[in-house]
Short mmCIF file of C-alpha atoms and ligand atoms in Angstrom, two decimals:
data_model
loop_
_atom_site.label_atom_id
_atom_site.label_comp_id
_atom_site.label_asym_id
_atom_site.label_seq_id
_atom_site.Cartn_x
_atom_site.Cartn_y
_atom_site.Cartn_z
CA UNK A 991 37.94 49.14 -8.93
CA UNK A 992 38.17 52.80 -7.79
CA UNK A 993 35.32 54.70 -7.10
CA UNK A 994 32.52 56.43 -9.61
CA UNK A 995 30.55 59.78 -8.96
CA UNK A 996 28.04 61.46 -11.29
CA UNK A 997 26.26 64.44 -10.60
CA UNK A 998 23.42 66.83 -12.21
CA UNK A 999 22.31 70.13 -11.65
CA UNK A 1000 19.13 69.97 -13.76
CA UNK A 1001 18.20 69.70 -16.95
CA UNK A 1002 15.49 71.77 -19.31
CA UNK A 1003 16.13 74.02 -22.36
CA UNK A 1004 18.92 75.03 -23.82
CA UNK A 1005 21.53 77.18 -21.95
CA UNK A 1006 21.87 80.20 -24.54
CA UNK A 1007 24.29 82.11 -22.51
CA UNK A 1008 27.58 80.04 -23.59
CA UNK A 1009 29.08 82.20 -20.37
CA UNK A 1010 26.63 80.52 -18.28
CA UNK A 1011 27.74 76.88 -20.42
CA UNK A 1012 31.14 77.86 -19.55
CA UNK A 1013 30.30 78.98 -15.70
CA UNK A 1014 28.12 75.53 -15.09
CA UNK A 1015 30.90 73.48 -16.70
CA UNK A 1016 33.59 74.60 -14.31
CA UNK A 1017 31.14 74.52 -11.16
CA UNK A 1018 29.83 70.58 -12.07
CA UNK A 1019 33.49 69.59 -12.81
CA UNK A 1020 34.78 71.05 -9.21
CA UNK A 1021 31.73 69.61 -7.28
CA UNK A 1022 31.94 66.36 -9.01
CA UNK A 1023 36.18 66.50 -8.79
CA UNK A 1024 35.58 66.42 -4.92
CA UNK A 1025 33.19 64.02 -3.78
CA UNK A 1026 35.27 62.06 -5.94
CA UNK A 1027 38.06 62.69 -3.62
CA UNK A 1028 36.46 62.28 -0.77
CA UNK A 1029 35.52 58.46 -2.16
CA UNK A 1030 38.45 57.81 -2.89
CA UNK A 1031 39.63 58.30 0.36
CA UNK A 1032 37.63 55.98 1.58
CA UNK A 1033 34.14 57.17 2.71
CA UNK A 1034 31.01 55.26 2.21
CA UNK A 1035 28.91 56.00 -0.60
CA UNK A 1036 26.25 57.01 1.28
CA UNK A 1037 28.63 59.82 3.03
CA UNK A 1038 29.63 61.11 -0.23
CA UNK A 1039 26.62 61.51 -1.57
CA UNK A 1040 25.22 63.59 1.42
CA UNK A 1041 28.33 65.77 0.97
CA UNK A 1042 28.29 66.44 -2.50
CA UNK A 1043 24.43 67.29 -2.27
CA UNK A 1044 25.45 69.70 0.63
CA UNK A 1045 28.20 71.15 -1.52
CA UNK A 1046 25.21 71.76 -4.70
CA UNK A 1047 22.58 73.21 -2.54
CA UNK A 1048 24.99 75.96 -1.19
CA UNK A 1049 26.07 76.53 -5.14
CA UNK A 1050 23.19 79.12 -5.96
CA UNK A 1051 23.29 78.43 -9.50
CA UNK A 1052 21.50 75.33 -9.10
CA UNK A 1053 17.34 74.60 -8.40
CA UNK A 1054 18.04 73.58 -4.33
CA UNK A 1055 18.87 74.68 -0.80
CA UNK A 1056 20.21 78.19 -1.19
CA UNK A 1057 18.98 79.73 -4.24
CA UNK A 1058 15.73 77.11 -4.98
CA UNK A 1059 12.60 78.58 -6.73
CA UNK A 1060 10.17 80.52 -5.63
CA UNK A 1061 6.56 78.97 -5.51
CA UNK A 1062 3.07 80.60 -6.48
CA UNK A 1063 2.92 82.26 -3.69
CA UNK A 1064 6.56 83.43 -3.30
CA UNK A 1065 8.29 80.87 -1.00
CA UNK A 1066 10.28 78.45 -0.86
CA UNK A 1067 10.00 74.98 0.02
CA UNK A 1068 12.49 72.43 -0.83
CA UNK A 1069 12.53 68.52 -1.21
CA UNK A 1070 15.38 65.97 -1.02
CA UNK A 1071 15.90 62.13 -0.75
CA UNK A 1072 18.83 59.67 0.28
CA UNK A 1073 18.74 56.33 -0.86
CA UNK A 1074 21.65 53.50 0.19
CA UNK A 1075 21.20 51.26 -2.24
CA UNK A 1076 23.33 48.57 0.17
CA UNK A 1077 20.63 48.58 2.30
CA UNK A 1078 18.02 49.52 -0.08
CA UNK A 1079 16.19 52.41 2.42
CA UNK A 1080 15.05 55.80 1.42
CA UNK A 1081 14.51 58.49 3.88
CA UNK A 1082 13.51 62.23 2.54
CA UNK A 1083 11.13 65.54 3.26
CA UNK A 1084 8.85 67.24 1.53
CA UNK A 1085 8.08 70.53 1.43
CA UNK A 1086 10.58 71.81 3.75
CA UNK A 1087 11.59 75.66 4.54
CA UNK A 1088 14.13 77.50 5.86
CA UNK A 1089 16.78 74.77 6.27
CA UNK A 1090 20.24 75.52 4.44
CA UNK A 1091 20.54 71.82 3.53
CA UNK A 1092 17.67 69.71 3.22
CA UNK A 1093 19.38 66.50 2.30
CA UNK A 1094 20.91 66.19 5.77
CA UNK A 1095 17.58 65.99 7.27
CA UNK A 1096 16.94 63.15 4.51
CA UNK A 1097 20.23 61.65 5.76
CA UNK A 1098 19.14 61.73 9.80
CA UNK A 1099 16.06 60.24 8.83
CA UNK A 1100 18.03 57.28 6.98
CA UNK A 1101 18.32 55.72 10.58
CA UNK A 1102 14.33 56.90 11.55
CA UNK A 1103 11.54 54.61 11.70
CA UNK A 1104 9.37 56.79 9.82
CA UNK A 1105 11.34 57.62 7.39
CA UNK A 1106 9.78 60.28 5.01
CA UNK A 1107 8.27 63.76 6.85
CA UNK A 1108 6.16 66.02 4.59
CA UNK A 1109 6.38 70.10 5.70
CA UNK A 1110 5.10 70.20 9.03
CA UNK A 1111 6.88 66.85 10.22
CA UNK A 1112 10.24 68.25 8.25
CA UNK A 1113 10.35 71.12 9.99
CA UNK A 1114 9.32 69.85 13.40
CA UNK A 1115 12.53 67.59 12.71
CA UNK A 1116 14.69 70.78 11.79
CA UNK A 1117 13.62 72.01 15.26
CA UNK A 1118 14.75 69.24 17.31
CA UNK A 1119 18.06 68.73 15.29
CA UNK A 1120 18.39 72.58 17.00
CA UNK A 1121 19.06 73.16 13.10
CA UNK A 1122 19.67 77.21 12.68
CA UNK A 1123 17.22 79.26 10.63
CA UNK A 1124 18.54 80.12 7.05
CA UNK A 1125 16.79 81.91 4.55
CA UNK A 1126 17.64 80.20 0.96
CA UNK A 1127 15.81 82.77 -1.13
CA UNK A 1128 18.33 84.63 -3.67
CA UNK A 1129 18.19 87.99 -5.06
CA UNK A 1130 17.85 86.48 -8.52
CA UNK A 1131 15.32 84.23 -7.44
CA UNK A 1132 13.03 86.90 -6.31
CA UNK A 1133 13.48 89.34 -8.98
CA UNK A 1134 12.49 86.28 -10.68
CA UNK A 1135 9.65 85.85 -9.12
CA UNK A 1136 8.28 89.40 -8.68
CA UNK A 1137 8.90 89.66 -12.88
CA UNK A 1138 6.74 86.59 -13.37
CA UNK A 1139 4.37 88.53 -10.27
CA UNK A 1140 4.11 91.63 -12.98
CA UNK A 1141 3.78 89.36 -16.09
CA UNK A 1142 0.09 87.56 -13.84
CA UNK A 1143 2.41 84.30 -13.37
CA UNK A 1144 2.44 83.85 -17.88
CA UNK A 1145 5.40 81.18 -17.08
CA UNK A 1146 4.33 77.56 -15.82
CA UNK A 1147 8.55 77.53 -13.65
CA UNK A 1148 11.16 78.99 -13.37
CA UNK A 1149 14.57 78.13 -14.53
CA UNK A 1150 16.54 75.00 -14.34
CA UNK A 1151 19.66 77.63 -13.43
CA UNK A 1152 19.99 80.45 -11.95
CA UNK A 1153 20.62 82.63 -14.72
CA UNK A 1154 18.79 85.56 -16.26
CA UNK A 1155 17.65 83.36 -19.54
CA UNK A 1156 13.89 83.01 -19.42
CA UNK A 1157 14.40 79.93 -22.19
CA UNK A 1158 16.48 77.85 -19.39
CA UNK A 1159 13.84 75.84 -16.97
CA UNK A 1160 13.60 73.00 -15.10
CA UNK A 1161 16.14 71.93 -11.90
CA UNK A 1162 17.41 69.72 -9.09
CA UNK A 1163 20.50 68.69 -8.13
CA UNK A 1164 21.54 64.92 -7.90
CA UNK A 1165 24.62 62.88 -6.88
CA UNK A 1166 25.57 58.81 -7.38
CA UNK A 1167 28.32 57.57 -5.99
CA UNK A 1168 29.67 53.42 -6.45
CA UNK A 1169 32.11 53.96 -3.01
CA UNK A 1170 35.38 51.93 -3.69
CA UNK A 1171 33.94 48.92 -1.94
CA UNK A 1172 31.43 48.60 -4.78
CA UNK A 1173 28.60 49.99 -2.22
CA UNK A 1174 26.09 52.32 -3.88
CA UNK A 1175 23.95 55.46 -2.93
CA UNK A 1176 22.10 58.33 -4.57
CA UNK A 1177 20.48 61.39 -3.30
CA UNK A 1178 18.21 64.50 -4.86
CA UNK A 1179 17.65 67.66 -3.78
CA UNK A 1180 15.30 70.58 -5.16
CA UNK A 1181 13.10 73.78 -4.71
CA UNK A 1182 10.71 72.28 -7.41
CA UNK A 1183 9.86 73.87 -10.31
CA UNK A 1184 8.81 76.91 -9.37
CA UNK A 1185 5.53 78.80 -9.49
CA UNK A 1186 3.76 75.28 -8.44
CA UNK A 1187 0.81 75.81 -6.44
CA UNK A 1188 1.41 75.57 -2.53
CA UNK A 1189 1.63 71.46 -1.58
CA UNK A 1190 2.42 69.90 -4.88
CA UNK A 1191 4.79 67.37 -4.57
CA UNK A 1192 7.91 66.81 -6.60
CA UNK A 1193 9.03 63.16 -7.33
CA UNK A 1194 12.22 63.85 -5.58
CA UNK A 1195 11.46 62.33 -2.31
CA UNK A 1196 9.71 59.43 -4.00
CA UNK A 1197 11.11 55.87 -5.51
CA UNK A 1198 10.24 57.69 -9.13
CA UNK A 1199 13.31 60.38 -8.71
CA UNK A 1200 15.45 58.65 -6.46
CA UNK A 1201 16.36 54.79 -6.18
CA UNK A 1202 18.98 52.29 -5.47
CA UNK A 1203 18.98 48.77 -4.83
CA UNK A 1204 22.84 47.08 -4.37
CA UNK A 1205 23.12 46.34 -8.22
CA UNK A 1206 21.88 50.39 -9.32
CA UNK A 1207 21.54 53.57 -8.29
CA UNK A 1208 19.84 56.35 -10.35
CA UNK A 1209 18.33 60.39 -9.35
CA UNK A 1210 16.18 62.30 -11.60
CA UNK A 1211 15.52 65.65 -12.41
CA UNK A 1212 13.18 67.19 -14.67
CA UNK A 1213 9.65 67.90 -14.29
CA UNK A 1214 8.21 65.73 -11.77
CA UNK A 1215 4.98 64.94 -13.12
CA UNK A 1216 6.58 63.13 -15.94
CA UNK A 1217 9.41 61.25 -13.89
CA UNK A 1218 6.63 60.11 -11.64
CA UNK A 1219 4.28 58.71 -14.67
CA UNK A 1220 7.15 56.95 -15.67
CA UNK A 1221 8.51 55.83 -12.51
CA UNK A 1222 11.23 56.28 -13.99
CA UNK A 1223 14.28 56.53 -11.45
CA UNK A 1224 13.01 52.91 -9.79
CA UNK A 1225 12.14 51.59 -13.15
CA UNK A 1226 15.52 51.90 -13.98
CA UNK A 1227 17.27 50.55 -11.25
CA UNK A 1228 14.43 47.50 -10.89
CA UNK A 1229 15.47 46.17 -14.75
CA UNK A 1230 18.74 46.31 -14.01
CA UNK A 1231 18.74 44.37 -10.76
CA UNK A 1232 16.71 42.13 -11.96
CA UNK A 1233 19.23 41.33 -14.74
CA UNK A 1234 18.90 43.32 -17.73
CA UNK A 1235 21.78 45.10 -19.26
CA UNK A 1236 22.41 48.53 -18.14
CA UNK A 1237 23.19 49.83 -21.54
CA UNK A 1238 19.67 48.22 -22.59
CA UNK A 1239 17.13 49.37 -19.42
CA UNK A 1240 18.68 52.68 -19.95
CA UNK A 1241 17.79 52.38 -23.82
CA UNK A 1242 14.10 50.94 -22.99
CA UNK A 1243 13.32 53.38 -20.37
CA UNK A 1244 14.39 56.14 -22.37
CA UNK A 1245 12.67 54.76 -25.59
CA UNK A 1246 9.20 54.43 -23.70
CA UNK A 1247 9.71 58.10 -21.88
CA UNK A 1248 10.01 59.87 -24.92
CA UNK A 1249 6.98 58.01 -26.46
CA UNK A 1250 5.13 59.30 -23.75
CA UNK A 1251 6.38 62.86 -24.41
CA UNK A 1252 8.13 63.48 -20.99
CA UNK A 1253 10.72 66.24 -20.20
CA UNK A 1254 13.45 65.20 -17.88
CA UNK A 1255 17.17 63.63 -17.12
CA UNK A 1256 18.29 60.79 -15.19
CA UNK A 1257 21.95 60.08 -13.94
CA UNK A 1258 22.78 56.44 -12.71
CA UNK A 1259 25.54 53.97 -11.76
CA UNK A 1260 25.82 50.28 -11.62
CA UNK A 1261 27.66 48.34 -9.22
CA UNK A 1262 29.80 46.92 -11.82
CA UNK A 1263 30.81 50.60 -11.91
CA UNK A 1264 28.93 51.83 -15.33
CA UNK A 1265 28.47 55.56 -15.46
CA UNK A 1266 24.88 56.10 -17.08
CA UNK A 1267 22.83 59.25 -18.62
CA UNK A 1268 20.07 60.21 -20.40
CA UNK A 1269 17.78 62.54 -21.15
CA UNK A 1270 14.99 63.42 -23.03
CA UNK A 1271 15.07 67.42 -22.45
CA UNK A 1272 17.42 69.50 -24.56
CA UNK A 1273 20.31 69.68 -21.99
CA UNK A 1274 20.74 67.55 -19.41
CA UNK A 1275 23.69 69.33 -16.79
CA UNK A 1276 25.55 66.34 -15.61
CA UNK A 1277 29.18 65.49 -14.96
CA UNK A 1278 30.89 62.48 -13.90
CA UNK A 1279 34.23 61.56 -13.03
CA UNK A 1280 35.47 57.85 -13.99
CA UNK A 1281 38.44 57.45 -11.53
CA UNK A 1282 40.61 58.52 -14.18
CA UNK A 1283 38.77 61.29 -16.16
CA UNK A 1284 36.00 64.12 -15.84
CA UNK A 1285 33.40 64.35 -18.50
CA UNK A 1286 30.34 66.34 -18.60
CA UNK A 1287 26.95 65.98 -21.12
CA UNK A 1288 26.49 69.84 -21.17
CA UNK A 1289 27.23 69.42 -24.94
CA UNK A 1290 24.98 66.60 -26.20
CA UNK A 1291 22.20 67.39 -28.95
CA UNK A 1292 19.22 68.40 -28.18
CA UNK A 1293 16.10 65.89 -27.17
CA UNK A 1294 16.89 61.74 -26.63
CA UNK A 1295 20.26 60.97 -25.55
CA UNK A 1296 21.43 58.87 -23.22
CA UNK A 1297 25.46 57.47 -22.88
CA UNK A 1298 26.73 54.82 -20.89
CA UNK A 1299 30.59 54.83 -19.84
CA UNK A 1300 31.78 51.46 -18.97
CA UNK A 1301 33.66 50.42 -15.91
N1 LIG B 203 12.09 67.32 -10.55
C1 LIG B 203 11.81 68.40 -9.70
C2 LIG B 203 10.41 68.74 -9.60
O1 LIG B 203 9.65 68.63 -10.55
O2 LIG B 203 10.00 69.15 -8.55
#
């Protein structure tokens, strides 16, 4: 079997600008088209996965590295994990500024012995990698965030793209890759959801947004609170390692999220190479590429969905 990617770029409330449908569309299918490509030459999952989350965070469009949320007080500070689910090790930061791609300091920590760095440790780590300054902070972003200043912060985030649509909320970016030698890895990158109050901590450096074991691999995005309740990312991956049908975990999981009310995505794999979604927001921005085809959810009904494309 070839290899399997799926990526997001968020997920939140509907997209009303069918331009900026149109625009995320093309963007998804081009990021997703070539970390494919670079699978199916042969790199390891967990390679592909660091380069298609480097390849998302420079895409300002999308909730991470350049172009991430503003907080409450009007920086930025981003979060990422890696996970190789052959391995079955996560490594992230939290809380991390002025770094152009946070994921690769998640992905030098992947051979650390302490292995997840909140602010201060991330960016003591950015120093010694003799990474170079960059500021990720958008024009868009900060009109953003100096409208919400004028408006005495009405709006609990900011929006899941980086559009001018103040219905569209919610991001991160995630990537899942099932390499060609059946090896999986994940990874999850964001700027949180904006406006937070300085130190809160998203779930995507945490087991609940990202997790793999050999047998699944899943990344979340949504708002973190809610992923975290539900553990949801390594609730997933757990039920299906430990036997379950994908097609059903994915069905459970989503079936006791939305009686709890929560608002988020998830994208997944399985090492038999099933392509899995869901969602219990109105859009969910994912796209996926099956070896032979691209496909996208950007046009799913609103509220509980969730697909699953067989191998
Ligand atoms: N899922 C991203 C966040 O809530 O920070």
């Amino acid at each position: 079997m070839g290899p399997k990617v799926i990526i997001h770029g968020g997920a939140g409330s509907a997209l009303h600008d069918q331009g900026g449908l149109a625009a995320v569309r093309q963007e998804l299918h081009a990021i997703v088209d070539q970390i494919y490509q670079r699978a199916k030459g042969g790199h390891r999952a967990v390679d592909c996965v660091v380069y298609g989350c480097q390849l998302l965070e420079d895409a300002p469009r999308f909730n991470a590295g350049y172009g991430s949320v503003l907080q409450s007080d009007g920086q930025v500070r981003m979060s990422a994990a890696l996970m190789d689910g052959q391995i079955q090790r996560l490594s992230g930061v939290i809380n991390v500024s002025r770094v152009a791609h946070p994921i690769d300091l998640a992905a030098h920590l992947q051979g650390a012995e302490d292995r997840v760095l909140s602010d201060v440790g991330s960016m003591e780590l950015a120093r010694e990698l003799a990474l170079p300054l960059f500021d990720p902070i958008t024009d868009l972003r900060l009109r953003e965030w100096m409208q919400e200043r004028a408006n005495h912060f009405q709006r609990a985030m900011a929006g899941v793209v980086a559009e001018p649509d103040p219905q569209a909320r919610r991001g991160t970016i995630g990537v899942v890759v099932r390499d060609r030698d059946g090896r999986l890895a994940v990874g999850t990158s964001t700027g949180g959801k904006g406006l937070e109050r300085i130190g809160r901590v998203s779930d995507a450096a945490t087991p609940a947004g990202t997790y793999a074991t050999p047998q699944a691999a899943v990344s979340c995005t949504g708002i973190g609170e809610d992923i975290i309740d539900e553990c949801f990312a390594a609730r997933v991956v757990i039920r299906i390692s430990d036997g379950m049908a994908p097609e059903t975990a994915l069905a459970k999981s989503f079936a006791e999220a939305t009686a709890n009310q929560r608002d988020f995505g998830a994208i997944g794999l399985t090492q038999g190479g099933d392509i899995l979604w869901g969602k219990t927001s109105d859009v969910l921005l994912a796209a996926y590429h099956t070896g032979e085809t691209l496909g996208d959810t950007l046009d799913q009904p609103h509220g509980t969905q969730m697909g699953r494309i067989a191998a």
